[in-house]
Amino acid sequence: MKWWQPDLYLKNAPSRIVRRQVIHAIRHYFDAQGLNEVDVPALQPAPSDEVHLKCFQTGEMYLHTSPELAMKKLLVAGETAIYTLCHAYRDEPVSDTHAPEFLMLEWYRTNTDYHAMMQDTIGVVRACCEVCNVKKLKHNGRVSDPFQEWEILTVEEAFKRYAHVNLWADDLRAEAEANGVFCGENDTWEDVFFRIMLNKVEDHLGDGRPTILCEYPTQLGALARKKPDAPKVCERFEAYVCGVELCNAFSELTDPAEQRERFNFNYAERKRIYGWNDPMDEDFLEALEYGMPDASGNALGVDRLIMLISGAEKLADTVWVPVK
C-alpha cells in the first residue's frame, strides 16, 4: 500500500499530530532558556568526519550528515547558546529506525560540559511528552518512563553487565568470542567493540526508564573532549529508549592540533575500509585555530522521538512524506 492512499494516510494521522506538538515543544523549551534558533546550509564543502557515515554528494558540495561543524563556527563567531531544527542526510538503507533524510535537533551551549547536555536531554524529552500528554515512551512492545530518574551507565559498566566483557582487556576479540560474539578474521578493535554493542548491549538499554550511556573510548569520539581524569575515555554519551538510540552528545574538543590528528586517523580508516576519501573541512580547523570557546553539544533524532512518543511502529509512520 502506498503512503498517499487515503486509508493509510489517515491511519498515521495521530503520529503527525504528535509531530506538530513535538516541534512546537522543542522550540518553546529552548526559546524559554534563551537559546537562539539558527539556520545553517545543508550544503557543505566537506563530507562527514565520521568513518562510517556516508554522505550524499552533489557536484562539488555535500549534503551534511549533521549541522555540527557549521554550528561550531557560529560559536567561534560569538554565539553562545544556539539550536537548530534541520534535515540531515545519510546515505544508509531505509529501516524502521532510519531514513536517508531525517529531522535533527542540534544544540550547543558554551562554558558547559556533557553533564549540561544530559540535563537538557532529560528536560526536552519530558517537555515533549508533557505537551503530548504522554507518560510512557513505547516501541516494539517495550515501555520506558522518561519521568523516572534516568539511568546513567558508563560504556565500561554496560559491557561488564550485559556482555560480561572487560572493555580494557588486552585482547578484546578473545573476550568477545569467549562470550558468544563472533568476530571476523580482519576485524579491528573498533569492529569488535561494535559487534559487542550490537549483539550484547544495545538491546538492553532504555528498558523501563531511559539510559544515558556515557564515557566512550576516546577513539570513538572524533569531536569529543577527553575526560581529564581518565583520558582513555571521552566526555560523550548517547541516550537510549527501548533499545533505540535517541541522541549523541559530548563536551567539545577545541584543541586544533588534536582535532586534526583525529580527523587524519578517521580519514585514513575510511580510506582503508571503504577505499575512498574526500576533502577535510579545513575552514573548521582554521576556525578552531582562531579560537572556539569551551562548549558542549547534542544531536537528537526528532523523528525517533516522535516515533517513541506516538508509539508508531517505524519512522515512516511519523513523517508527512516518507523517503523511499
PDB file of N, CA and C in Angstrom, residues 230-298:
ATOM      1  N   ALA A 230      40.531  10.691  33.212  1.00  0.00           N
ATOM      2  CA  ALA A 230      40.501   9.348  32.620  1.00  0.00           C
ATOM      3  C   ALA A 230      40.609   9.491  31.104  1.00  0.00           C
ATOM      4  N   PRO A 231      41.790   9.864  30.594  1.00  0.00           N
ATOM      5  CA  PRO A 231      41.921  10.237  29.175  1.00  0.00           C
ATOM      6  C   PRO A 231      41.671   9.125  28.165  1.00  0.00           C
ATOM      7  N   LYS A 232      41.564   7.870  28.619  1.00  0.00           N
ATOM      8  CA  LYS A 232      41.266   6.814  27.647  1.00  0.00           C
ATOM      9  C   LYS A 232      39.781   6.807  27.270  1.00  0.00           C
ATOM     10  N   VAL A 233      38.974   7.612  27.974  1.00  0.00           N
ATOM     11  CA  VAL A 233      37.577   7.799  27.586  1.00  0.00           C
ATOM     12  C   VAL A 233      37.334   9.268  27.303  1.00  0.00           C
ATOM     13  N   CYS A 234      36.261   9.531  26.551  1.00  0.00           N
ATOM     14  CA  CYS A 234      35.908  10.910  26.237  1.00  0.00           C
ATOM     15  C   CYS A 234      34.559  11.252  26.867  1.00  0.00           C
ATOM     16  N   GLU A 235      34.305  12.537  26.983  1.00  0.00           N
ATOM     17  CA  GLU A 235      33.084  13.027  27.617  1.00  0.00           C
ATOM     18  C   GLU A 235      31.947  13.019  26.588  1.00  0.00           C
ATOM     19  N   ARG A 236      31.532  11.821  26.260  1.00  0.00           N
ATOM     20  CA  ARG A 236      30.493  11.608  25.258  1.00  0.00           C
ATOM     21  C   ARG A 236      29.411  10.699  25.836  1.00  0.00           C
ATOM     22  N   PHE A 237      28.163  10.924  25.426  1.00  0.00           N
ATOM     23  CA  PHE A 237      27.091   9.999  25.800  1.00  0.00           C
ATOM     24  C   PHE A 237      26.084   9.868  24.676  1.00  0.00           C
ATOM     25  N   GLU A 238      25.377   8.763  24.708  1.00  0.00           N
ATOM     26  CA  GLU A 238      24.200   8.547  23.865  1.00  0.00           C
ATOM     27  C   GLU A 238      23.043   8.181  24.783  1.00  0.00           C
ATOM     28  N   ALA A 239      21.860   8.672  24.465  1.00  0.00           N
ATOM     29  CA  ALA A 239      20.663   8.318  25.232  1.00  0.00           C
ATOM     30  C   ALA A 239      19.903   7.232  24.488  1.00  0.00           C
ATOM     31  N   TYR A 240      19.419   6.230  25.228  1.00  0.00           N
ATOM     32  CA  TYR A 240      18.671   5.120  24.647  1.00  0.00           C
ATOM     33  C   TYR A 240      17.299   5.008  25.305  1.00  0.00           C
ATOM     34  N   VAL A 241      16.303   4.720  24.482  1.00  0.00           N
ATOM     35  CA  VAL A 241      14.944   4.478  24.947  1.00  0.00           C
ATOM     36  C   VAL A 241      14.425   3.237  24.239  1.00  0.00           C
ATOM     37  N   CYS A 242      14.032   2.220  25.011  1.00  0.00           N
ATOM     38  CA  CYS A 242      13.516   0.977  24.420  1.00  0.00           C
ATOM     39  C   CYS A 242      14.483   0.384  23.391  1.00  0.00           C
ATOM     40  N   GLY A 243      15.764   0.470  23.691  1.00  0.00           N
ATOM     41  CA  GLY A 243      16.769  -0.067  22.786  1.00  0.00           C
ATOM     42  C   GLY A 243      17.072   0.786  21.586  1.00  0.00           C
ATOM     43  N   VAL A 244      16.439   1.954  21.460  1.00  0.00           N
ATOM     44  CA  VAL A 244      16.629   2.850  20.319  1.00  0.00           C
ATOM     45  C   VAL A 244      17.538   4.006  20.721  1.00  0.00           C
ATOM     46  N   GLU A 245      18.609   4.222  19.959  1.00  0.00           N
ATOM     47  CA  GLU A 245      19.482   5.368  20.214  1.00  0.00           C
ATOM     48  C   GLU A 245      18.741   6.648  19.843  1.00  0.00           C
ATOM     49  N   LEU A 246      18.713   7.599  20.775  1.00  0.00           N
ATOM     50  CA  LEU A 246      17.963   8.831  20.566  1.00  0.00           C
ATOM     51  C   LEU A 246      18.857  10.016  20.258  1.00  0.00           C
ATOM     52  N   CYS A 247      20.035  10.083  20.877  1.00  0.00           N
ATOM     53  CA  CYS A 247      20.890  11.248  20.661  1.00  0.00           C
ATOM     54  C   CYS A 247      22.351  10.894  20.889  1.00  0.00           C
ATOM     55  N   ASN A 248      23.220  11.807  20.468  1.00  0.00           N
ATOM     56  CA  ASN A 248      24.661  11.680  20.619  1.00  0.00           C
ATOM     57  C   ASN A 248      25.184  13.040  21.058  1.00  0.00           C
ATOM     58  N   ALA A 249      25.871  13.090  22.207  1.00  0.00           N
ATOM     59  CA  ALA A 249      26.280  14.366  22.776  1.00  0.00           C
ATOM     60  C   ALA A 249      27.672  14.273  23.372  1.00  0.00           C
ATOM     61  N   PHE A 250      28.334  15.424  23.495  1.00  0.00           N
ATOM     62  CA  PHE A 250      29.640  15.420  24.140  1.00  0.00           C
ATOM     63  C   PHE A 250      30.114  16.815  24.502  1.00  0.00           C
ATOM     64  N   SER A 251      31.116  16.843  25.384  1.00  0.00           N
ATOM     65  CA  SER A 251      31.897  18.050  25.597  1.00  0.00           C
ATOM     66  C   SER A 251      32.791  18.193  24.373  1.00  0.00           C
ATOM     67  N   GLU A 252      32.846  19.394  23.821  1.00  0.00           N
ATOM     68  CA  GLU A 252      33.500  19.582  22.529  1.00  0.00           C
ATOM     69  C   GLU A 252      35.024  19.643  22.638  1.00  0.00           C
ATOM     70  N   LEU A 253      35.677  18.996  21.698  1.00  0.00           N
ATOM     71  CA  LEU A 253      37.123  19.113  21.552  1.00  0.00           C
ATOM     72  C   LEU A 253      37.419  20.450  20.881  1.00  0.00           C
ATOM     73  N   THR A 254      38.261  21.259  21.506  1.00  0.00           N
ATOM     74  CA  THR A 254      38.559  22.593  20.946  1.00  0.00           C
ATOM     75  C   THR A 254      40.029  22.757  20.575  1.00  0.00           C
ATOM     76  N   ASP A 255      40.856  21.759  20.847  1.00  0.00           N
ATOM     77  CA  ASP A 255      42.276  21.838  20.522  1.00  0.00           C
ATOM     78  C   ASP A 255      42.477  21.541  19.034  1.00  0.00           C
ATOM     79  N   PRO A 256      42.947  22.507  18.242  1.00  0.00           N
ATOM     80  CA  PRO A 256      43.028  22.303  16.787  1.00  0.00           C
ATOM     81  C   PRO A 256      44.025  21.221  16.372  1.00  0.00           C
ATOM     82  N   ALA A 257      45.137  21.112  17.083  1.00  0.00           N
ATOM     83  CA  ALA A 257      46.135  20.098  16.726  1.00  0.00           C
ATOM     84  C   ALA A 257      45.595  18.694  16.977  1.00  0.00           C
ATOM     85  N   GLU A 258      44.966  18.495  18.133  1.00  0.00           N
ATOM     86  CA  GLU A 258      44.390  17.179  18.437  1.00  0.00           C
ATOM     87  C   GLU A 258      43.247  16.863  17.491  1.00  0.00           C
ATOM     88  N   GLN A 259      42.448  17.881  17.131  1.00  0.00           N
ATOM     89  CA  GLN A 259      41.336  17.642  16.211  1.00  0.00           C
ATOM     90  C   GLN A 259      41.834  17.216  14.842  1.00  0.00           C
ATOM     91  N   ARG A 260      42.882  17.871  14.350  1.00  0.00           N
ATOM     92  CA  ARG A 260      43.440  17.478  13.052  1.00  0.00           C
ATOM     93  C   ARG A 260      43.987  16.057  13.103  1.00  0.00           C
ATOM     94  N   GLU A 261      44.633  15.712  14.202  1.00  0.00           N
ATOM     95  CA  GLU A 261      45.164  14.346  14.355  1.00  0.00           C
ATOM     96  C   GLU A 261      44.040  13.323  14.306  1.00  0.00           C
ATOM     97  N   ARG A 262      42.923  13.607  14.976  1.00  0.00           N
ATOM     98  CA  ARG A 262      41.803  12.662  14.962  1.00  0.00           C
ATOM     99  C   ARG A 262      41.162  12.585  13.586  1.00  0.00           C
ATOM    100  N   PHE A 263      41.028  13.732  12.926  1.00  0.00           N
ATOM    101  CA  PHE A 263      40.489  13.728  11.563  1.00  0.00           C
ATOM    102  C   PHE A 263      41.380  12.888  10.647  1.00  0.00           C
ATOM    103  N   ASN A 264      42.691  13.080  10.752  1.00  0.00           N
ATOM    104  CA  ASN A 264      43.615  12.328   9.903  1.00  0.00           C
ATOM    105  C   ASN A 264      43.448  10.830  10.121  1.00  0.00           C
ATOM    106  N   PHE A 265      43.292  10.415  11.378  1.00  0.00           N
ATOM    107  CA  PHE A 265      43.097   8.998  11.671  1.00  0.00           C
ATOM    108  C   PHE A 265      41.796   8.490  11.047  1.00  0.00           C
ATOM    109  N   ASN A 266      40.711   9.237  11.225  1.00  0.00           N
ATOM    110  CA  ASN A 266      39.420   8.805  10.697  1.00  0.00           C
ATOM    111  C   ASN A 266      39.418   8.733   9.177  1.00  0.00           C
ATOM    112  N   TYR A 267      40.037   9.709   8.547  1.00  0.00           N
ATOM    113  CA  TYR A 267      40.066   9.705   7.082  1.00  0.00           C
ATOM    114  C   TYR A 267      40.907   8.540   6.572  1.00  0.00           C
ATOM    115  N   ALA A 268      42.005   8.222   7.266  1.00  0.00           N
ATOM    116  CA  ALA A 268      42.825   7.068   6.875  1.00  0.00           C
ATOM    117  C   ALA A 268      42.036   5.768   7.053  1.00  0.00           C
ATOM    118  N   GLU A 269      41.267   5.669   8.142  1.00  0.00           N
ATOM    119  CA  GLU A 269      40.445   4.490   8.364  1.00  0.00           C
ATOM    120  C   GLU A 269      39.383   4.342   7.273  1.00  0.00           C
ATOM    121  N   ARG A 270      38.759   5.446   6.903  1.00  0.00           N
ATOM    122  CA  ARG A 270      37.736   5.384   5.865  1.00  0.00           C
ATOM    123  C   ARG A 270      38.347   4.946   4.526  1.00  0.00           C
ATOM    124  N   LYS A 271      39.540   5.442   4.241  1.00  0.00           N
ATOM    125  CA  LYS A 271      40.233   5.032   3.018  1.00  0.00           C
ATOM    126  C   LYS A 271      40.545   3.539   3.053  1.00  0.00           C
ATOM    127  N   ARG A 272      40.992   3.060   4.236  1.00  0.00           N
ATOM    128  CA  ARG A 272      41.341   1.652   4.368  1.00  0.00           C
ATOM    129  C   ARG A 272      40.124   0.750   4.230  1.00  0.00           C
ATOM    130  N   ILE A 273      39.005   1.148   4.849  1.00  0.00           N
ATOM    131  CA  ILE A 273      37.821   0.287   4.888  1.00  0.00           C
ATOM    132  C   ILE A 273      37.016   0.379   3.604  1.00  0.00           C
ATOM    133  N   TYR A 274      36.796   1.607   3.135  1.00  0.00           N
ATOM    134  CA  TYR A 274      35.879   1.813   2.015  1.00  0.00           C
ATOM    135  C   TYR A 274      36.576   2.163   0.699  1.00  0.00           C
ATOM    136  N   GLY A 275      37.871   2.460   0.776  1.00  0.00           N
ATOM    137  CA  GLY A 275      38.623   2.738  -0.437  1.00  0.00           C
ATOM    138  C   GLY A 275      38.392   4.105  -1.030  1.00  0.00           C
ATOM    139  N   TRP A 276      37.815   5.023  -0.273  1.00  0.00           N
ATOM    140  CA  TRP A 276      37.579   6.369  -0.806  1.00  0.00           C
ATOM    141  C   TRP A 276      37.767   7.396   0.297  1.00  0.00           C
ATOM    142  N   ASN A 277      38.011   8.601  -0.122  1.00  0.00           N
ATOM    143  CA  ASN A 277      38.113   9.701   0.812  1.00  0.00           C
ATOM    144  C   ASN A 277      37.731  10.992   0.109  1.00  0.00           C
ATOM    145  N   ASP A 278      37.451  11.998   0.891  1.00  0.00           N
ATOM    146  CA  ASP A 278      37.036  13.285   0.363  1.00  0.00           C
ATOM    147  C   ASP A 278      37.729  14.379   1.160  1.00  0.00           C
ATOM    148  N   PRO A 279      37.587  15.634   0.748  1.00  0.00           N
ATOM    149  CA  PRO A 279      38.329  16.701   1.419  1.00  0.00           C
ATOM    150  C   PRO A 279      37.917  16.895   2.876  1.00  0.00           C
ATOM    151  N   MET A 280      38.869  17.357   3.667  1.00  0.00           N
ATOM    152  CA  MET A 280      38.640  17.690   5.068  1.00  0.00           C
ATOM    153  C   MET A 280      38.115  19.124   5.139  1.00  0.00           C
ATOM    154  N   ASP A 281      37.332  19.418   6.159  1.00  0.00           N
ATOM    155  CA  ASP A 281      36.831  20.778   6.326  1.00  0.00           C
ATOM    156  C   ASP A 281      37.930  21.646   6.944  1.00  0.00           C
ATOM    157  N   GLU A 282      38.799  22.175   6.080  1.00  0.00           N
ATOM    158  CA  GLU A 282      39.911  22.996   6.552  1.00  0.00           C
ATOM    159  C   GLU A 282      39.408  24.300   7.170  1.00  0.00           C
ATOM    160  N   ASP A 283      38.253  24.784   6.713  1.00  0.00           N
ATOM    161  CA  ASP A 283      37.695  26.007   7.279  1.00  0.00           C
ATOM    162  C   ASP A 283      37.340  25.811   8.750  1.00  0.00           C
ATOM    163  N   PHE A 284      36.849  24.627   9.098  1.00  0.00           N
ATOM    164  CA  PHE A 284      36.540  24.332  10.501  1.00  0.00           C
ATOM    165  C   PHE A 284      37.811  24.296  11.333  1.00  0.00           C
ATOM    166  N   LEU A 285      38.852  23.646  10.818  1.00  0.00           N
ATOM    167  CA  LEU A 285      40.109  23.584  11.552  1.00  0.00           C
ATOM    168  C   LEU A 285      40.720  24.974  11.715  1.00  0.00           C
ATOM    169  N   GLU A 286      40.565  25.814  10.702  1.00  0.00           N
ATOM    170  CA  GLU A 286      41.043  27.199  10.814  1.00  0.00           C
ATOM    171  C   GLU A 286      40.259  27.956  11.886  1.00  0.00           C
ATOM    172  N   ALA A 287      38.958  27.692  11.962  1.00  0.00           N
ATOM    173  CA  ALA A 287      38.142  28.327  12.991  1.00  0.00           C
ATOM    174  C   ALA A 287      38.605  27.899  14.385  1.00  0.00           C
ATOM    175  N   LEU A 288      38.948  26.624  14.555  1.00  0.00           N
ATOM    176  CA  LEU A 288      39.471  26.164  15.842  1.00  0.00           C
ATOM    177  C   LEU A 288      40.784  26.864  16.174  1.00  0.00           C
ATOM    178  N   GLU A 289      41.624  27.077  15.171  1.00  0.00           N
ATOM    179  CA  GLU A 289      42.875  27.801  15.389  1.00  0.00           C
ATOM    180  C   GLU A 289      42.589  29.220  15.884  1.00  0.00           C
ATOM    181  N   TYR A 290      41.560  29.827  15.338  1.00  0.00           N
ATOM    182  CA  TYR A 290      41.184  31.180  15.739  1.00  0.00           C
ATOM    183  C   TYR A 290      40.734  31.198  17.193  1.00  0.00           C
ATOM    184  N   GLY A 291      40.044  30.137  17.596  1.00  0.00           N
ATOM    185  CA  GLY A 291      39.652  30.015  19.000  1.00  0.00           C
ATOM    186  C   GLY A 291      38.178  29.738  19.186  1.00  0.00           C
ATOM    187  N   MET A 292      37.860  28.502  19.600  1.00  0.00           N
ATOM    188  CA  MET A 292      36.483  28.146  19.930  1.00  0.00           C
ATOM    189  C   MET A 292      36.358  28.022  21.438  1.00  0.00           C
ATOM    190  N   PRO A 293      35.330  28.606  22.030  1.00  0.00           N
ATOM    191  CA  PRO A 293      35.172  28.504  23.487  1.00  0.00           C
ATOM    192  C   PRO A 293      34.821  27.091  23.910  1.00  0.00           C
ATOM    193  N   ASP A 294      35.078  26.795  25.187  1.00  0.00           N
ATOM    194  CA  ASP A 294      34.614  25.526  25.731  1.00  0.00           C
ATOM    195  C   ASP A 294      33.103  25.436  25.545  1.00  0.00           C
ATOM    196  N   ALA A 295      32.629  24.267  25.171  1.00  0.00           N
ATOM    197  CA  ALA A 295      31.203  24.118  24.879  1.00  0.00           C
ATOM    198  C   ALA A 295      30.823  22.651  24.934  1.00  0.00           C
ATOM    199  N   SER A 296      29.537  22.409  24.959  1.00  0.00           N
ATOM    200  CA  SER A 296      29.006  21.058  24.797  1.00  0.00           C
ATOM    201  C   SER A 296      27.883  21.115  23.780  1.00  0.00           C
ATOM    202  N   GLY A 297      27.629  19.982  23.133  1.00  0.00           N
ATOM    203  CA  GLY A 297      26.599  19.951  22.101  1.00  0.00           C
ATOM    204  C   GLY A 297      25.899  18.607  22.056  1.00  0.00           C
ATOM    205  N   ASN A 298      24.757  18.598  21.382  1.00  0.00           N
ATOM    206  CA  ASN A 298      23.942  17.382  21.317  1.00  0.00           C
ATOM    207  C   ASN A 298      23.212  17.340  19.980  1.00  0.00           C
TER     208      ASN A 298
END
